[in-house]
Amino acid sequence: MTAISERDQLAYIASQAADARVNVELETEGMTLNLGPQHPATHGTLRIVAKLDGEEIITAEPIPGYMHRGYEKLTEVRTYPQVTALINRIDWLGSFANEVPFILAAEKLMEVEAPPQAQHIRTILFELARIANISLFLGDFGLQLGAMTMGFYAFRDREHVLNQIEAATGGRFHPNFDRIGGLKDDLPKGWIAETKAAMARLRAFCDETETLMMGNEIFQARTRGIGIIPADIALSYGLSGANLRGSGVDWDLRRDACPPGLAYDQADWKVWTHPDGDCYARTWVRLQETREATLIVDQLLDSLPGGPVMAKVPRIIKVPEGEAYVETENPLGAMGYYVVSKGDLVPFRVKIRTPSFNNISIVPWVARGVYVPDLISILGSLYFILGDIDR
Amino acid sequence: MTLLLAAFDPPYWLSTVIKVLVVSAVVPTTALILGMVFLFKVMSWMQSRLGPQEAGPRGTLQLLADGVKFLQKEDLMPNGADKFVFRAAPIVVLVSTLLVYVAIPASPNLVVEDLDTGIFFVLAVSSLSVIGVLMAGWASANKYSLIGALRAAGQLIAYELPLVLAVVGVVIQAGTLSLNGIVFAQADGEIFGWGGIGNPFILTQFVGFVIFLAAVQAELTQPPFDMPVAESEIVGGYQVEYSGFRFLLFFLAEFATAFAFAAIASVLFLGGWAVPWLSTSSDWYYVLGPIVLFAKVMLVSFIIFWVRFTYPRFREDQLQSFAWKVLIPISLVNILVTGVLKVVL
């Protein structure tokens, strides 16, 4: 009895050894591939060190920091009004959205509130920045997957939004329009009708994207079931924005924790989520978000309260001693400013929380065992902006 | 016209030299200039690009500007590159394209060499470009190039099969391998006893036509099958290290191959240089033939580029399974049905 079982055992061990030998013979040599610092899929100077077996990724590690710009330190040598011009450039695609949380934090410290007209316009411009940012994402994601035409369409239709931002603020990319206690100016004449036309144009762009890109079978084959992030993992890595909502978590700072100074409660809108958590879900959520943002803009344009756009604030702004943290739902996710003031003309310390850093921190987790082309669609759908990471 | 040719009767060697010069210069150049102006316009219109619509009168100078831009660029070669192979690669790719033009007939007599095994020759020669691509990828001493070259090798081998199998149906129906013979078979053919428009094989070999076009997309390494190049993944694949004129050679080869394959498709499936209702023995074909062929080539290449500008890119394994699990079985069934019908009818 024992003899037989020993023989079986020996046969088993021998077969295992044979298997192992075959595996060793078939094993391919690993390869380290540097994606970046100059790579089209990294949206800038991000380096991803990927260890490959054939085309399968064993590990992928993002290494940011190639364009560190030291914003947090620079804010300490600039007066409060000057800071907005600087922080415009953090997320360069939705720049107006960067100003808002900082201004709100300063307003919170100074205990002033912008007049209703300013709150409305601020929210409208915030949403325009979101549309400009995410519509470019949609085109860029198409580009990543080889659908070149989507990229050009996105650039074409983003012009409509940028034109409206330019008409209102004077700057296409860096508006620098927000002031503590309100806005620099009221809306120009004829802007409302033009913006409504632009929003209609953007909704047409969303429909076009839905049929040309999201409806395409190859696109779905490349994104569905790829890079799945379950809700608990997404939460534990601190993802926010559409990356989190694409995993089915219904959390939006605009609705759930809107800081005073924005007029999101004046409009009737919906937060979109998708249960799948894959690349397709994230893209789909962003597409719906763009369309929803055009609806928010339309509604807020209809309900502009009128009146002044600037509250009474001193000419030379000294922020009283204290600390404040304000977080808003930016195009990429939760963006917050922790402002510490010692009662000077300049902030004592500013800590900026940007969504992109968390968005790429999940890359090593999600990129294990996928193919190189899948890594591209994962990177594309996580959507980060390098200025946002290396602030 | 025949009289004119009879009066000018060059010796064999001279006519060969003339033919070689014509094919190596005139045919691709005209195809490129006309085609790229046409396709630049189509592309810019489809993608709402501004350059080819606004540079110069009606955007015609964009091509010139692009050419000058390529010539100005620095000629780079990586330190670790295998210099001879690196230099030879684009030439191999371009030559394989030019050789395809040898057998394409533009009228009953307007063909460099009317080979009895025309379609066999064309398919064999066109697959030479794989070697050029592999050379480019290996010699560049770059990991992206290596991945690109290996992808290209896998892809081009996988798609050579449906390409050939799609043609087999046509060959069975025409009963000849000669490209001119296939055109004659279409012009003089009849569908179920009705010979009104001859028998363009697209009607009876529609499945083959679709498979042929899909395989051509892969052979050209352009979307949705452009994994060997894939600028957003492997940054241009086997072309990464090529700059300036060498890159232009790859680029020209790609466009010229697109036209060559469009010409083959129109010869095989659309009736080639022939027009229905006009007898193939007519002298008019000396003039009309090239024009008719060119029109059909433009039509087919429009379809090829339309797909290119619409579709995203497959993944490599998806591409392989598409070729082996979908295209090849369908084309085998197509051959079977064609063979049975050929015997029965």
mmCIF file of N, CA and C in Angstrom, chain B residues 127-208:
data_model
loop_
_atom_site.group_PDB
_atom_site.id
_atom_site.type_symbol
_atom_site.label_atom_id
_atom_site.label_comp_id
_atom_site.label_asym_id
_atom_site.label_seq_id
_atom_site.Cartn_x
_atom_site.Cartn_y
_atom_site.Cartn_z
ATOM 1 N N SER B 127 4.780 40.756 -50.159
ATOM 2 C CA SER B 127 5.071 40.320 -48.787
ATOM 3 C C SER B 127 6.553 40.484 -48.458
ATOM 4 N N LEU B 128 7.359 40.890 -49.440
ATOM 5 C CA LEU B 128 8.770 41.180 -49.159
ATOM 6 C C LEU B 128 8.918 42.312 -48.152
ATOM 7 N N SER B 129 7.920 43.198 -48.121
ATOM 8 C CA SER B 129 8.049 44.379 -47.261
ATOM 9 C C SER B 129 8.192 43.974 -45.795
ATOM 10 N N VAL B 130 7.691 42.779 -45.431
ATOM 11 C CA VAL B 130 7.850 42.317 -44.047
ATOM 12 C C VAL B 130 9.320 42.263 -43.678
ATOM 13 N N ILE B 131 10.135 41.800 -44.629
ATOM 14 C CA ILE B 131 11.562 41.685 -44.336
ATOM 15 C C ILE B 131 12.142 43.072 -44.073
ATOM 16 N N GLY B 132 11.713 44.034 -44.891
ATOM 17 C CA GLY B 132 12.194 45.401 -44.666
ATOM 18 C C GLY B 132 11.804 45.903 -43.295
ATOM 19 N N VAL B 133 10.556 45.620 -42.899
ATOM 20 C CA VAL B 133 10.079 46.074 -41.594
ATOM 21 C C VAL B 133 10.867 45.413 -40.471
ATOM 22 N N LEU B 134 11.096 44.112 -40.606
ATOM 23 C CA LEU B 134 11.879 43.405 -39.586
ATOM 24 C C LEU B 134 13.290 43.953 -39.512
ATOM 25 N N MET B 135 13.883 44.214 -40.679
ATOM 26 C CA MET B 135 15.230 44.787 -40.705
ATOM 27 C C MET B 135 15.253 46.109 -39.967
ATOM 28 N N ALA B 136 14.259 46.952 -40.280
ATOM 29 C CA ALA B 136 14.202 48.275 -39.645
ATOM 30 C C ALA B 136 14.087 48.129 -38.140
ATOM 31 N N GLY B 137 13.193 47.247 -37.696
ATOM 32 C CA GLY B 137 12.958 47.117 -36.263
ATOM 33 C C GLY B 137 14.150 46.547 -35.535
ATOM 34 N N TRP B 138 14.812 45.562 -36.125
ATOM 35 C CA TRP B 138 15.929 44.919 -35.456
ATOM 36 C C TRP B 138 17.149 45.833 -35.449
ATOM 37 N N ALA B 139 17.396 46.501 -36.570
ATOM 38 C CA ALA B 139 18.633 47.261 -36.694
ATOM 39 C C ALA B 139 18.598 48.558 -35.901
ATOM 40 N N SER B 140 17.415 48.991 -35.466
ATOM 41 C CA SER B 140 17.336 50.290 -34.806
ATOM 42 C C SER B 140 17.904 50.276 -33.399
ATOM 43 N N ALA B 141 18.118 49.097 -32.811
ATOM 44 C CA ALA B 141 18.633 48.992 -31.448
ATOM 45 C C ALA B 141 17.753 49.766 -30.478
ATOM 46 N N ASN B 142 16.473 49.502 -30.540
ATOM 47 C CA ASN B 142 15.510 50.220 -29.707
ATOM 48 C C ASN B 142 14.407 49.234 -29.345
ATOM 49 N N LYS B 143 14.005 49.243 -28.065
ATOM 50 C CA LYS B 143 13.026 48.242 -27.644
ATOM 51 C C LYS B 143 11.665 48.454 -28.302
ATOM 52 N N TYR B 144 11.303 49.715 -28.457
ATOM 53 C CA TYR B 144 10.030 49.981 -29.128
ATOM 54 C C TYR B 144 10.068 49.441 -30.552
ATOM 55 N N SER B 145 11.198 49.670 -31.233
ATOM 56 C CA SER B 145 11.327 49.175 -32.601
ATOM 57 C C SER B 145 11.229 47.666 -32.635
ATOM 58 N N LEU B 146 11.852 47.026 -31.656
ATOM 59 C CA LEU B 146 11.850 45.563 -31.615
ATOM 60 C C LEU B 146 10.427 45.053 -31.449
ATOM 61 N N ILE B 147 9.709 45.629 -30.478
ATOM 62 C CA ILE B 147 8.311 45.211 -30.279
ATOM 63 C C ILE B 147 7.522 45.430 -31.560
ATOM 64 N N GLY B 148 7.737 46.605 -32.170
ATOM 65 C CA GLY B 148 7.008 46.925 -33.396
ATOM 66 C C GLY B 148 7.307 45.928 -34.493
ATOM 67 N N ALA B 149 8.598 45.592 -34.650
ATOM 68 C CA ALA B 149 8.971 44.679 -35.728
ATOM 69 C C ALA B 149 8.370 43.299 -35.494
ATOM 70 N N LEU B 150 8.405 42.832 -34.252
ATOM 71 C CA LEU B 150 7.851 41.500 -33.986
ATOM 72 C C LEU B 150 6.343 41.494 -34.182
ATOM 73 N N ARG B 151 5.710 42.594 -33.747
ATOM 74 C CA ARG B 151 4.267 42.689 -33.995
ATOM 75 C C ARG B 151 3.995 42.657 -35.491
ATOM 76 N N ALA B 152 4.816 43.428 -36.243
ATOM 77 C CA ALA B 152 4.604 43.496 -37.689
ATOM 78 C C ALA B 152 4.767 42.121 -38.303
ATOM 79 N N ALA B 153 5.799 41.391 -37.854
ATOM 80 C CA ALA B 153 6.016 40.068 -38.433
ATOM 81 C C ALA B 153 4.808 39.178 -38.174
ATOM 82 N N GLY B 154 4.361 39.140 -36.898
ATOM 83 C CA GLY B 154 3.208 38.310 -36.575
ATOM 84 C C GLY B 154 1.986 38.696 -37.372
ATOM 85 N N GLN B 155 1.765 39.983 -37.457
ATOM 86 C CA GLN B 155 0.565 40.475 -38.127
ATOM 87 C C GLN B 155 0.603 40.204 -39.627
ATOM 88 N N LEU B 156 1.753 40.478 -40.250
ATOM 89 C CA LEU B 156 1.795 40.355 -41.704
ATOM 90 C C LEU B 156 1.734 38.885 -42.118
ATOM 91 N N ILE B 157 2.296 38.006 -41.277
ATOM 92 C CA ILE B 157 2.171 36.580 -41.595
ATOM 93 C C ILE B 157 0.724 36.151 -41.438
ATOM 94 N N ALA B 158 0.073 36.622 -40.361
ATOM 95 C CA ALA B 158 -1.313 36.228 -40.125
ATOM 96 C C ALA B 158 -2.220 36.707 -41.243
ATOM 97 N N TYR B 159 -1.935 37.876 -41.797
ATOM 98 C CA TYR B 159 -2.859 38.436 -42.781
ATOM 99 C C TYR B 159 -2.499 38.105 -44.212
ATOM 100 N N GLU B 160 -1.300 37.536 -44.402
ATOM 101 C CA GLU B 160 -0.953 37.053 -45.736
ATOM 102 C C GLU B 160 -1.940 35.958 -46.166
ATOM 103 N N LEU B 161 -2.354 35.139 -45.176
ATOM 104 C CA LEU B 161 -3.221 33.999 -45.497
ATOM 105 C C LEU B 161 -4.594 34.423 -46.009
ATOM 106 N N PRO B 162 -5.350 35.239 -45.231
ATOM 107 C CA PRO B 162 -6.649 35.645 -45.785
ATOM 108 C C PRO B 162 -6.512 36.396 -47.103
ATOM 109 N N LEU B 163 -5.410 37.143 -47.241
ATOM 110 C CA LEU B 163 -5.200 37.881 -48.494
ATOM 111 C C LEU B 163 -5.138 36.913 -49.666
ATOM 112 N N VAL B 164 -4.321 35.875 -49.513
ATOM 113 C CA VAL B 164 -4.162 34.904 -50.594
ATOM 114 C C VAL B 164 -5.454 34.117 -50.793
ATOM 115 N N LEU B 165 -6.064 33.703 -49.673
ATOM 116 C CA LEU B 165 -7.271 32.883 -49.779
ATOM 117 C C LEU B 165 -8.409 33.661 -50.421
ATOM 118 N N ALA B 166 -8.462 34.991 -50.163
ATOM 119 C CA ALA B 166 -9.512 35.790 -50.783
ATOM 120 C C ALA B 166 -9.325 35.836 -52.287
ATOM 121 N N VAL B 167 -8.056 35.808 -52.725
ATOM 122 C CA VAL B 167 -7.777 35.883 -54.155
ATOM 123 C C VAL B 167 -8.075 34.557 -54.838
ATOM 124 N N VAL B 168 -7.930 33.452 -54.081
ATOM 125 C CA VAL B 168 -8.115 32.128 -54.696
ATOM 126 C C VAL B 168 -9.498 32.013 -55.330
ATOM 127 N N GLY B 169 -10.525 32.557 -54.650
ATOM 128 C CA GLY B 169 -11.873 32.510 -55.212
ATOM 129 C C GLY B 169 -11.928 33.136 -56.593
ATOM 130 N N VAL B 170 -11.289 34.315 -56.716
ATOM 131 C CA VAL B 170 -11.257 35.007 -58.003
ATOM 132 C C VAL B 170 -10.546 34.157 -59.046
ATOM 133 N N VAL B 171 -9.421 33.566 -58.627
ATOM 134 C CA VAL B 171 -8.633 32.780 -59.573
ATOM 135 C C VAL B 171 -9.436 31.581 -60.063
ATOM 136 N N ILE B 172 -10.162 30.944 -59.140
ATOM 137 C CA ILE B 172 -10.993 29.804 -59.547
ATOM 138 C C ILE B 172 -12.020 30.259 -60.572
ATOM 139 N N GLN B 173 -12.642 31.417 -60.299
ATOM 140 C CA GLN B 173 -13.705 31.864 -61.196
ATOM 141 C C GLN B 173 -13.161 32.273 -62.557
ATOM 142 N N ALA B 174 -12.004 32.959 -62.535
ATOM 143 C CA ALA B 174 -11.458 33.436 -63.805
ATOM 144 C C ALA B 174 -10.739 32.318 -64.537
ATOM 145 N N GLY B 175 -10.223 31.342 -63.815
ATOM 146 C CA GLY B 175 -9.503 30.247 -64.445
ATOM 147 C C GLY B 175 -8.120 30.625 -64.918
ATOM 148 N N THR B 176 -7.578 31.739 -64.390
ATOM 149 C CA THR B 176 -6.225 32.133 -64.785
ATOM 150 C C THR B 176 -5.570 32.902 -63.657
ATOM 151 N N LEU B 177 -4.233 32.892 -63.656
ATOM 152 C CA LEU B 177 -3.496 33.671 -62.669
ATOM 153 C C LEU B 177 -3.075 35.022 -63.240
ATOM 154 N N SER B 178 -3.163 35.165 -64.561
ATOM 155 C CA SER B 178 -2.714 36.397 -65.202
ATOM 156 C C SER B 178 -3.678 37.537 -64.886
ATOM 157 N N LEU B 179 -3.119 38.687 -64.510
ATOM 158 C CA LEU B 179 -3.994 39.807 -64.137
ATOM 159 C C LEU B 179 -4.812 40.272 -65.327
ATOM 160 N N ASN B 180 -4.165 40.320 -66.511
ATOM 161 C CA ASN B 180 -4.935 40.726 -67.689
ATOM 162 C C ASN B 180 -5.990 39.678 -68.024
ATOM 163 N N GLY B 181 -5.645 38.419 -67.813
ATOM 164 C CA GLY B 181 -6.617 37.355 -68.059
ATOM 165 C C GLY B 181 -7.834 37.506 -67.153
ATOM 166 N N ILE B 182 -7.586 37.921 -65.890
ATOM 167 C CA ILE B 182 -8.699 38.120 -64.963
ATOM 168 C C ILE B 182 -9.593 39.258 -65.435
ATOM 169 N N VAL B 183 -8.972 40.324 -65.961
ATOM 170 C CA VAL B 183 -9.776 41.440 -66.479
ATOM 171 C C VAL B 183 -10.618 40.978 -67.662
ATOM 172 N N PHE B 184 -9.988 40.215 -68.573
ATOM 173 C CA PHE B 184 -10.749 39.713 -69.728
ATOM 174 C C PHE B 184 -11.893 38.835 -69.265
ATOM 175 N N ALA B 185 -11.606 37.979 -68.272
ATOM 176 C CA ALA B 185 -12.648 37.068 -67.791
ATOM 177 C C ALA B 185 -13.824 37.841 -67.232
ATOM 178 N N GLN B 186 -13.539 38.999 -66.603
ATOM 179 C CA GLN B 186 -14.638 39.785 -66.046
ATOM 180 C C GLN B 186 -15.399 40.506 -67.140
ATOM 181 N N ALA B 187 -14.656 41.076 -68.097
ATOM 182 C CA ALA B 187 -15.305 41.873 -69.141
ATOM 183 C C ALA B 187 -16.157 40.995 -70.051
ATOM 184 N N ASP B 188 -15.672 39.776 -70.333
ATOM 185 C CA ASP B 188 -16.412 38.906 -71.237
ATOM 186 C C ASP B 188 -17.338 37.951 -70.501
ATOM 187 N N GLY B 189 -17.332 38.020 -69.170
ATOM 188 C CA GLY B 189 -18.122 37.053 -68.410
ATOM 189 C C GLY B 189 -19.594 37.383 -68.425
ATOM 190 N N GLU B 190 -20.365 36.501 -67.842
ATOM 191 C CA GLU B 190 -21.800 36.754 -67.733
ATOM 192 C C GLU B 190 -22.302 36.186 -66.413
ATOM 193 N N ILE B 191 -23.324 36.851 -65.868
ATOM 194 C CA ILE B 191 -23.891 36.393 -64.609
ATOM 195 C C ILE B 191 -25.168 35.649 -64.914
ATOM 196 N N PHE B 192 -25.202 34.351 -64.644
ATOM 197 C CA PHE B 192 -26.367 33.501 -64.905
ATOM 198 C C PHE B 192 -26.890 33.731 -66.316
ATOM 199 N N GLY B 193 -25.978 33.739 -67.265
ATOM 200 C CA GLY B 193 -26.392 33.828 -68.653
ATOM 201 C C GLY B 193 -26.654 35.231 -69.149
ATOM 202 N N TRP B 194 -26.539 36.253 -68.279
ATOM 203 C CA TRP B 194 -26.787 37.622 -68.720
ATOM 204 C C TRP B 194 -25.451 38.363 -68.753
ATOM 205 N N GLY B 195 -25.069 38.838 -69.926
ATOM 206 C CA GLY B 195 -23.735 39.416 -70.078
ATOM 207 C C GLY B 195 -23.751 40.911 -70.220
ATOM 208 N N GLY B 196 -24.806 41.578 -69.719
ATOM 209 C CA GLY B 196 -24.979 43.022 -69.941
ATOM 210 C C GLY B 196 -23.807 43.844 -69.445
ATOM 211 N N ILE B 197 -23.338 43.572 -68.230
ATOM 212 C CA ILE B 197 -22.207 44.353 -67.709
ATOM 213 C C ILE B 197 -21.005 43.452 -67.464
ATOM 214 N N GLY B 198 -20.948 42.353 -68.191
ATOM 215 C CA GLY B 198 -19.878 41.404 -67.932
ATOM 216 C C GLY B 198 -20.093 40.772 -66.574
ATOM 217 N N ASN B 199 -19.009 40.403 -65.934
ATOM 218 C CA ASN B 199 -19.141 39.832 -64.598
ATOM 219 C C ASN B 199 -18.047 40.388 -63.685
ATOM 220 N N PRO B 200 -18.234 41.623 -63.188
ATOM 221 C CA PRO B 200 -17.251 42.110 -62.217
ATOM 222 C C PRO B 200 -17.311 41.213 -60.991
ATOM 223 N N PHE B 201 -16.158 40.695 -60.579
ATOM 224 C CA PHE B 201 -16.187 39.647 -59.567
ATOM 225 C C PHE B 201 -16.654 40.139 -58.205
ATOM 226 N N ILE B 202 -16.800 41.470 -58.043
ATOM 227 C CA ILE B 202 -17.307 41.941 -56.759
ATOM 228 C C ILE B 202 -18.715 41.407 -56.514
ATOM 229 N N LEU B 203 -19.460 41.126 -57.591
ATOM 230 C CA LEU B 203 -20.821 40.631 -57.424
ATOM 231 C C LEU B 203 -20.822 39.197 -56.936
ATOM 232 N N THR B 204 -19.965 38.368 -57.525
ATOM 233 C CA THR B 204 -19.975 36.958 -57.137
ATOM 234 C C THR B 204 -18.982 36.664 -56.023
ATOM 235 N N GLN B 205 -18.000 37.542 -55.850
ATOM 236 C CA GLN B 205 -16.970 37.308 -54.830
ATOM 237 C C GLN B 205 -16.983 38.404 -53.785
ATOM 238 N N PHE B 206 -18.183 38.835 -53.389
ATOM 239 C CA PHE B 206 -18.242 39.977 -52.470
ATOM 240 C C PHE B 206 -17.541 39.674 -51.152
ATOM 241 N N VAL B 207 -17.725 38.444 -50.666
ATOM 242 C CA VAL B 207 -17.069 38.050 -49.415
ATOM 243 C C VAL B 207 -15.558 38.170 -49.562
ATOM 244 N N GLY B 208 -15.076 37.663 -50.695
ATOM 245 C CA GLY B 208 -13.642 37.750 -50.959
ATOM 246 C C GLY B 208 -13.174 39.189 -50.993
#
